[in-house]
CSV table of C-alpha atoms in Angstrom, one decimal:
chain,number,residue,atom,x,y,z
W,106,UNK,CA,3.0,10.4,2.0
W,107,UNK,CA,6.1,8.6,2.1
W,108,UNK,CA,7.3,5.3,3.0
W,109,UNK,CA,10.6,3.3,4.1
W,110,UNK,CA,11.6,0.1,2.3
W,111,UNK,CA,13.2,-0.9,5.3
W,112,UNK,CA,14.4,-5.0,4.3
W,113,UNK,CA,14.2,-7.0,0.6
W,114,UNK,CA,12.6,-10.2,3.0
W,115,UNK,CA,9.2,-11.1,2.5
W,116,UNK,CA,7.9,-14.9,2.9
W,117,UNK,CA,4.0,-14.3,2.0
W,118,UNK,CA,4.4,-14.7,-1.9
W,119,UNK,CA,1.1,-12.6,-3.3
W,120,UNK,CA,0.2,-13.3,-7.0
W,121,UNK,CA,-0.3,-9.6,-7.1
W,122,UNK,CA,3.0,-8.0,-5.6
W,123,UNK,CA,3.9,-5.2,-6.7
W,124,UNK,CA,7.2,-5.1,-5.2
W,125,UNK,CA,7.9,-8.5,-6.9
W,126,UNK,CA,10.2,-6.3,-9.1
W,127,UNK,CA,11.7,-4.7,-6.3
W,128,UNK,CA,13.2,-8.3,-4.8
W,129,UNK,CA,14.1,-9.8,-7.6
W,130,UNK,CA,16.4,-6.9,-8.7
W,131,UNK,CA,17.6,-7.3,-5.4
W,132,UNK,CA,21.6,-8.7,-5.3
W,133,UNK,CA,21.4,-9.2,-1.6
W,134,UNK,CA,18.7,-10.3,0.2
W,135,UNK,CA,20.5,-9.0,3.2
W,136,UNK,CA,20.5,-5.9,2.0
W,137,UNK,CA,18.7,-3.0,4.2
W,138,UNK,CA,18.1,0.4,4.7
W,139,UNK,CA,19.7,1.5,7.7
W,140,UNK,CA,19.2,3.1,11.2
W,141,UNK,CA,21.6,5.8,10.0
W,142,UNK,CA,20.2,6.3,6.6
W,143,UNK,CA,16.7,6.5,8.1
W,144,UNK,CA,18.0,9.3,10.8
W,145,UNK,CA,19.8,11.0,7.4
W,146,UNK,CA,16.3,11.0,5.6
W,147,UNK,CA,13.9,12.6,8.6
W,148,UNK,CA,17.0,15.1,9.4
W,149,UNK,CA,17.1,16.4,5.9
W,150,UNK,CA,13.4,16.8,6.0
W,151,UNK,CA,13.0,17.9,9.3
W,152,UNK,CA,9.7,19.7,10.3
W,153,UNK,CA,8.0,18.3,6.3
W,154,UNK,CA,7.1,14.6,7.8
W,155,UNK,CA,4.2,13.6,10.0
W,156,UNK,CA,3.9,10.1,9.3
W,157,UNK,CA,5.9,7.4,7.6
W,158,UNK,CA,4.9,3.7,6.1
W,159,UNK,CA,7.1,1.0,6.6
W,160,UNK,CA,7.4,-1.2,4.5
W,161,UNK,CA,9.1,-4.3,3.0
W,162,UNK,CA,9.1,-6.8,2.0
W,163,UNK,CA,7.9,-7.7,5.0
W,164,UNK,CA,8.9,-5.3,8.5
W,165,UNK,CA,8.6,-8.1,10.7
W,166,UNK,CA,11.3,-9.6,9.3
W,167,UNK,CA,13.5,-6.1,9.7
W,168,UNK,CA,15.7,-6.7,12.9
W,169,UNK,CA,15.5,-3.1,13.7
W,170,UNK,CA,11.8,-2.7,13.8
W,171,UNK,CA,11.0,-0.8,17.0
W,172,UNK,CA,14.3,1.0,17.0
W,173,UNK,CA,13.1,2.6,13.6
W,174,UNK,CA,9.5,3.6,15.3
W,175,UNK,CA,11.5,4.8,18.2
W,176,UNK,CA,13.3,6.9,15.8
W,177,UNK,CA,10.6,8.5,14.4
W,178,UNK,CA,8.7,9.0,17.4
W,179,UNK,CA,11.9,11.4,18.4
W,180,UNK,CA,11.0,13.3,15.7
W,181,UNK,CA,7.4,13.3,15.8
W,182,UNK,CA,7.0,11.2,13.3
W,183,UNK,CA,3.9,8.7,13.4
W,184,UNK,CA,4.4,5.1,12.2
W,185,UNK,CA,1.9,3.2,9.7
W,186,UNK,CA,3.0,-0.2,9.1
W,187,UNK,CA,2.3,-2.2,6.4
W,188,UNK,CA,2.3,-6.1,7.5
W,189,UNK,CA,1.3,-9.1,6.4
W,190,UNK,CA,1.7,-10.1,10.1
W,191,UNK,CA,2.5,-13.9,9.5
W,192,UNK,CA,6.1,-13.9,11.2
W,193,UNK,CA,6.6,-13.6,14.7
W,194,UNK,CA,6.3,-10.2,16.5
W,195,UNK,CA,9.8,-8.3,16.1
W,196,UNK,CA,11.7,-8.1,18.9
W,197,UNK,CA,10.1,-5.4,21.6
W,198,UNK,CA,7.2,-5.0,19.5
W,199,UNK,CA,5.0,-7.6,21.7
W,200,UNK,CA,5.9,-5.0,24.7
W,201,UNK,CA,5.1,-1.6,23.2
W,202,UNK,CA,3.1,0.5,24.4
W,203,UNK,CA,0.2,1.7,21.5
W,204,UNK,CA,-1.9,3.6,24.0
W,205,UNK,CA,0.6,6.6,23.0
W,206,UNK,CA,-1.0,6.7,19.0
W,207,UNK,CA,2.7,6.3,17.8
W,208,UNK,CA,1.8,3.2,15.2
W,209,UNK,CA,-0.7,1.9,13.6
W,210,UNK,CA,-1.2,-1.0,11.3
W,211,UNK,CA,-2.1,-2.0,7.8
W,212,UNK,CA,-2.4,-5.5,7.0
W,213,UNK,CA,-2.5,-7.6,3.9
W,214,UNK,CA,-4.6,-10.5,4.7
W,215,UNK,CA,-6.3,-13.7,2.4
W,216,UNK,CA,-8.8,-16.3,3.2
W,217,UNK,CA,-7.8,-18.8,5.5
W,218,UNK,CA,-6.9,-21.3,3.0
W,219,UNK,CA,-3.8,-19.0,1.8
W,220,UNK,CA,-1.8,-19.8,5.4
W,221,UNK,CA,-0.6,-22.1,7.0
W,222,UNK,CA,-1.4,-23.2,10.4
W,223,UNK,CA,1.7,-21.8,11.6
W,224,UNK,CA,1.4,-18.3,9.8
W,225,UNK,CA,-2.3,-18.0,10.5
W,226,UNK,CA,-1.7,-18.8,14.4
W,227,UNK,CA,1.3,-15.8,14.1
W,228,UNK,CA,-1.5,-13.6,12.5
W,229,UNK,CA,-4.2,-14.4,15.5
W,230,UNK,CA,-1.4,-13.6,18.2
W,231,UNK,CA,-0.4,-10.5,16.3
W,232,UNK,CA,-4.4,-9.4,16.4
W,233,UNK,CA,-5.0,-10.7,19.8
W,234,UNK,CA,-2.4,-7.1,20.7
W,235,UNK,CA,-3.1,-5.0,18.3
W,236,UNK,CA,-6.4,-5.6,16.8
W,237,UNK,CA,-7.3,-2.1,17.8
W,238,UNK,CA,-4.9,-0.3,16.1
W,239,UNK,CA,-5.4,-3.0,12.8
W,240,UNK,CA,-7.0,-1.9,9.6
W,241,UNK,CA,-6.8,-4.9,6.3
W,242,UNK,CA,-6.1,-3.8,3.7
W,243,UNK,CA,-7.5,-6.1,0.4
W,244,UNK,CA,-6.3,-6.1,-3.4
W,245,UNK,CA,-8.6,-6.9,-5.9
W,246,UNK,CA,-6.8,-9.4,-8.4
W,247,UNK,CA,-9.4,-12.3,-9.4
W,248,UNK,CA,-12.6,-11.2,-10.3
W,249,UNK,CA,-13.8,-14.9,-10.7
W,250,UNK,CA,-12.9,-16.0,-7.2
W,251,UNK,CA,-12.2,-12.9,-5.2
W,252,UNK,CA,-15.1,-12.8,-2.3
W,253,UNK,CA,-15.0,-10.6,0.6
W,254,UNK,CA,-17.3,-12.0,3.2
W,255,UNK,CA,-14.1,-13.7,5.2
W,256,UNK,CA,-12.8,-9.8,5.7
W,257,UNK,CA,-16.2,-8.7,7.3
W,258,UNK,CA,-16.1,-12.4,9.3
W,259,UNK,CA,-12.4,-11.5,10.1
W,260,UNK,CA,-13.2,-7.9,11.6
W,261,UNK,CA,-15.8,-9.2,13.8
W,262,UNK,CA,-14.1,-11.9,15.0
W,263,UNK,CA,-11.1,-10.4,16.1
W,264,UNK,CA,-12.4,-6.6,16.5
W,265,UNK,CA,-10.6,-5.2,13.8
W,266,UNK,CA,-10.7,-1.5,12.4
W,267,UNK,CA,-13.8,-1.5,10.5
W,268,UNK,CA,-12.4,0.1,7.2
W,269,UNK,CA,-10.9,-1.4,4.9
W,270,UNK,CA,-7.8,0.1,2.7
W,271,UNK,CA,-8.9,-1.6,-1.1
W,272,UNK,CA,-6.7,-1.5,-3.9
W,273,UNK,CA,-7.0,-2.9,-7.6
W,274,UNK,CA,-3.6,-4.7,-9.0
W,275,UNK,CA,-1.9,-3.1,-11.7
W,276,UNK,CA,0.7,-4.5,-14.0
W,277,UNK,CA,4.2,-3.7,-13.2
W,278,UNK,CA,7.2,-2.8,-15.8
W,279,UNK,CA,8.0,-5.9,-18.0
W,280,UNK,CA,5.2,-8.0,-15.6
W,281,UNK,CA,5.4,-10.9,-13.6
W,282,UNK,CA,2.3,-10.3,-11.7
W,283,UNK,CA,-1.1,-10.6,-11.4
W,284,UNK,CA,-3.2,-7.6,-12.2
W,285,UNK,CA,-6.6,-6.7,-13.2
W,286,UNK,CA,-6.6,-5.4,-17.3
W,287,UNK,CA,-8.2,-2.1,-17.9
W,288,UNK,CA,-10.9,-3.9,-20.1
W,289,UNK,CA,-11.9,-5.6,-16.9
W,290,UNK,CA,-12.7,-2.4,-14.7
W,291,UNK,CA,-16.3,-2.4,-15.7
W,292,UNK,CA,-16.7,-5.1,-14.2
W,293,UNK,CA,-13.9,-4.5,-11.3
W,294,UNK,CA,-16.4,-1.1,-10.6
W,295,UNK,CA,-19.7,-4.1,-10.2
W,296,UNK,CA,-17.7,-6.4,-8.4
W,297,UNK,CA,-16.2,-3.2,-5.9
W,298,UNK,CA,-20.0,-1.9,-5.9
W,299,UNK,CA,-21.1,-5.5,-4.7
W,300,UNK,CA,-18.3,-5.8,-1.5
W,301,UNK,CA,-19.8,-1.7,-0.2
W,302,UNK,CA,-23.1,-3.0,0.0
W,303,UNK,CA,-22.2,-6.6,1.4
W,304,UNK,CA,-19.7,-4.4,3.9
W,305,UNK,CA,-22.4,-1.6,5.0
W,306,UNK,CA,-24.8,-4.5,6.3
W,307,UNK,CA,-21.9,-5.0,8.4
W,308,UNK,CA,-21.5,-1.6,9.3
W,309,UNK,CA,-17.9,-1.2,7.5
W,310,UNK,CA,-17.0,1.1,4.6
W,311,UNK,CA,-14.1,0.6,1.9
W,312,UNK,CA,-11.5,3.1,1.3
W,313,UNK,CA,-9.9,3.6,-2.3
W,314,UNK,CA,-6.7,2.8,-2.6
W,315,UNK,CA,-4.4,2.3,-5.7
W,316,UNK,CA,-6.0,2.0,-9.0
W,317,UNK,CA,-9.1,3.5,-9.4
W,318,UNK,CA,-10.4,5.3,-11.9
W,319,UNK,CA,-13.5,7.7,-12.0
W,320,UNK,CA,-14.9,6.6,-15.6
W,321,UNK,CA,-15.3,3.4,-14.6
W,322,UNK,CA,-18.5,3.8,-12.2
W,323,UNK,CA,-21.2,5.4,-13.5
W,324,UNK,CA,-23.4,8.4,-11.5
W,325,UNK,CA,-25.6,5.9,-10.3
W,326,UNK,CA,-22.4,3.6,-8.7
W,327,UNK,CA,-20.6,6.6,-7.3
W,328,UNK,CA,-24.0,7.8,-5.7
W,329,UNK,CA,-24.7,4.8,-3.7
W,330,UNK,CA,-21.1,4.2,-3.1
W,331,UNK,CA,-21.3,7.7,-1.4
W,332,UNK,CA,-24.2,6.8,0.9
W,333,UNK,CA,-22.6,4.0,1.5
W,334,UNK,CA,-20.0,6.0,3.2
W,335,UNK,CA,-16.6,4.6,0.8
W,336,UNK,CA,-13.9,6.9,0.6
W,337,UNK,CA,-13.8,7.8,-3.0
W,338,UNK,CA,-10.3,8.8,-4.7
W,339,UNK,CA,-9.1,9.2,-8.3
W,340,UNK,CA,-6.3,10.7,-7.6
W,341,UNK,CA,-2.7,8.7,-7.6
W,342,UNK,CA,-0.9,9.7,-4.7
W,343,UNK,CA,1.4,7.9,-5.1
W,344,UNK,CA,4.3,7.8,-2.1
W,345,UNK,CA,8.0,8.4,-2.0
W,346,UNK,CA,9.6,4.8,-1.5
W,347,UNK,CA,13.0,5.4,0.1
W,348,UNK,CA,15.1,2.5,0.0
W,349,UNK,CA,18.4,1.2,0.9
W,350,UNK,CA,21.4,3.3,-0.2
W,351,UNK,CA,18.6,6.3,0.2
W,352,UNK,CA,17.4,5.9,-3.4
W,353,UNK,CA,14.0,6.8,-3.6
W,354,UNK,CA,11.1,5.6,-6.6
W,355,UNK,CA,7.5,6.9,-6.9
W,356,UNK,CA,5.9,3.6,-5.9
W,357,UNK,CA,6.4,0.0,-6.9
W,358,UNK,CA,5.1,-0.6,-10.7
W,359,UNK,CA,7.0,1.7,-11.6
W,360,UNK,CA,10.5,0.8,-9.5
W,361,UNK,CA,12.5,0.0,-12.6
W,362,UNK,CA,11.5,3.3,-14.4
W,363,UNK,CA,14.0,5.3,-12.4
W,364,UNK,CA,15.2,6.0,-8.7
W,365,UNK,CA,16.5,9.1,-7.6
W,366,UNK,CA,18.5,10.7,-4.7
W,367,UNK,CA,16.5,10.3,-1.7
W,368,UNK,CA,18.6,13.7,-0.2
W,369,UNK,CA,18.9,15.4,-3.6
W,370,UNK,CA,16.2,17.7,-3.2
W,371,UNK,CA,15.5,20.4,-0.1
W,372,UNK,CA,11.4,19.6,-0.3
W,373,UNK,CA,9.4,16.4,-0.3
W,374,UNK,CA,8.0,18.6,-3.3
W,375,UNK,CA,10.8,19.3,-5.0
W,376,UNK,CA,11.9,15.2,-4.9
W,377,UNK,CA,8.3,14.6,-6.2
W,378,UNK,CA,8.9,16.5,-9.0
W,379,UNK,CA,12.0,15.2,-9.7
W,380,UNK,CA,11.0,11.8,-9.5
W,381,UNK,CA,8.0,12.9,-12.1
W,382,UNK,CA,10.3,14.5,-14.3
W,383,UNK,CA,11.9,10.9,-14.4
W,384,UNK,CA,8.8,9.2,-15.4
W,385,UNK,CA,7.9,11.4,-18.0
W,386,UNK,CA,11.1,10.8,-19.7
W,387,UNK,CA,10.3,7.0,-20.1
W,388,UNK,CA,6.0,7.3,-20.2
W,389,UNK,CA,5.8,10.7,-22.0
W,390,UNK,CA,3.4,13.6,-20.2
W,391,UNK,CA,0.3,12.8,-21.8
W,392,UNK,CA,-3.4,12.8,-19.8
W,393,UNK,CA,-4.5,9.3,-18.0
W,394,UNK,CA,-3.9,6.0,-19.9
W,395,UNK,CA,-7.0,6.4,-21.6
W,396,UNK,CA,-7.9,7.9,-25.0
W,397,UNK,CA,-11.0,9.2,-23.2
W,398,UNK,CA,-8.6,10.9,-20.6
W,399,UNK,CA,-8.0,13.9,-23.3
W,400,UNK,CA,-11.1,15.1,-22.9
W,401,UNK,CA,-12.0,14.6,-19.5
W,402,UNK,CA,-14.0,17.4,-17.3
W,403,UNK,CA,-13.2,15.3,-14.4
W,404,UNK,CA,-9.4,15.2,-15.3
W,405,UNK,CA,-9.4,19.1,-15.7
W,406,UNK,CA,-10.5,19.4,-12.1
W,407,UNK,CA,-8.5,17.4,-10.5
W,408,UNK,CA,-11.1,14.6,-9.4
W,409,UNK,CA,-9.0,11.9,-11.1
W,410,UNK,CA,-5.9,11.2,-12.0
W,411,UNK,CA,-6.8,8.8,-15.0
W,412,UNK,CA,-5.5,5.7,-13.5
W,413,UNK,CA,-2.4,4.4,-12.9
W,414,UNK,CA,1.2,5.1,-14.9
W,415,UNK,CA,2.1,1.6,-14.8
W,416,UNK,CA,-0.6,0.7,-17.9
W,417,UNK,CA,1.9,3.1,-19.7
W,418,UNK,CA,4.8,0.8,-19.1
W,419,UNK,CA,2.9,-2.4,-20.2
W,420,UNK,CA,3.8,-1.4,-23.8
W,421,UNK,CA,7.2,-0.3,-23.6
């Protein structure tokens, strides 16, 4: 997949951001990527692209929102936007039409004492539209105080997608963020265990997002997370980030590691591997960010990736 990094704006302020990075080294806040570099991008890839993220910052605060979905939708190209939803509705947006499947959303929520009244009433308007077409999404960043019973309450209440998109925070180059260390994903793997069982009473699975890593279940935890219906994954996947000035990264930890030419490549492949080669010029090649990874059956088959790059760049 790939995603736009459509505006530097973002007002939410998550302990956990990984594009904290991505902002700061930001010059110009006003500073976007445009309608005509987006039409650039899809052009050069024409016929390789079903669905795009968008992506900030925060999209709501992009002044171009539903021209960019309109865009896309010209050339078949779904929409998956990723929201914190606690700004006002774009311009237009409050009048689409989602009965067409063109967009979909993914959003970022907390517990009710991380708005305020003014952001968490923008967040009920935003549901009371699209709640159908609204999956959360959830990062795990405080095992101490973390609890996920307001994202089940939050579902029902508002008749919400019943998945939810569940990712672990990981460091990012020279930090600033919080993340969870790899000595803690023991427990991360209990504490993950704990929210599919609480969610299955409610009838709603979890989805693996970024950050997981196989060896830190054991058969027992992957069984029941199984028959709990979670969608297990390993595997990175990380997404092409296109940004303005169509310079293009292989996902936020990692932003400062190396951007490459968003049109320099004839494949979405071809960039991938270009952007790789990049990485393993700063991180080296070597399996996982485990000692254990060297050896791993489960590496060798391409169940799992061995966690996340960015634990590489903690040391560097």
């Amino acid at each position: 997949m790939a995603n736009l990094y459509l505006t530097h704006k973002c007002r939410r302020g998550c302990p956990f951001c990984f594009a904290r990075k991505v902002l700061k080294a930001a010059h110009n806040v006003e500073e976007k990527l445009t309608l005509e570099e987006i039409e650039q991008f899809v052009s050069h890839y024409e016929g390789q692209i079903d669905s795009l993220g968008l992506l900030g910052g925060e999209p709501f605060l992009y002044p171009d929102l539903v021209k960019v979905i309109e865009l896309l939708k010209r050339h078949h190209i779904h929409s998956k936007i990723f929201t914190s939803a606690t700004d006002p509705l774009p311009e237009g947006l409050a009048e689409f039409d989602i009965s067409q499947g063109d967009i979909n959303f993914i959003v970022n929520v907390g517990s009710r004492d991380t708005y305020t009244d003014e952001k968490f009433a923008n967040l009920e308007r935003f549901f009371d539209k699209f709640h159908s077409i609204s999956a959360l999404s959830y990062t795990i960043f405080d095992l101490e105080k973390d609890n996920p019973e307001f994202l089940f309450d939050m579902i029902d209440h508002y008749g919400l997608v019943r998945n939810i998109r569940t990712g672990i925070a990981l460091p990012i180059y020279r930090g600033g963020n919080s993340y969870i260390a790899l000595d803690d994903y023991k427990r991360a793997a209990e504490y993950f265990c704990a929210c599919a069982e609480k969610a299955a009473k409610r009838r709603i699975t979890l989805a693996m997002d970024c950050g997981f890593q196989a060896c830190m279940f054991t058969d027992a935890q992957l069984g029941r997370l199984f028959r709990l219906g979670t969608n297990l994954g390993f595997m990175c996947g990380a997404a092409l980030d296109i940004g303005p000035g169509l310079k293009v990264w292989n996902c936020f930890p990692l932003f400062q590691l190396g951007c490459v030419d968003a049109l320099g490549a004839k494949t979405l492949d071809e960039l991938k591997l270009n952007l790789q080669k990049r990485l393993n010029e700063e991180l080296g090649s070597g399996r996982g960010v485990r000692p254990e990874c060297a050896a791993c059956e489960l590496y060798d088959r391409k169940l799992c990736e061995g966690g996340c790059k960015s634990f590489k760049s903690v040391a560097l």
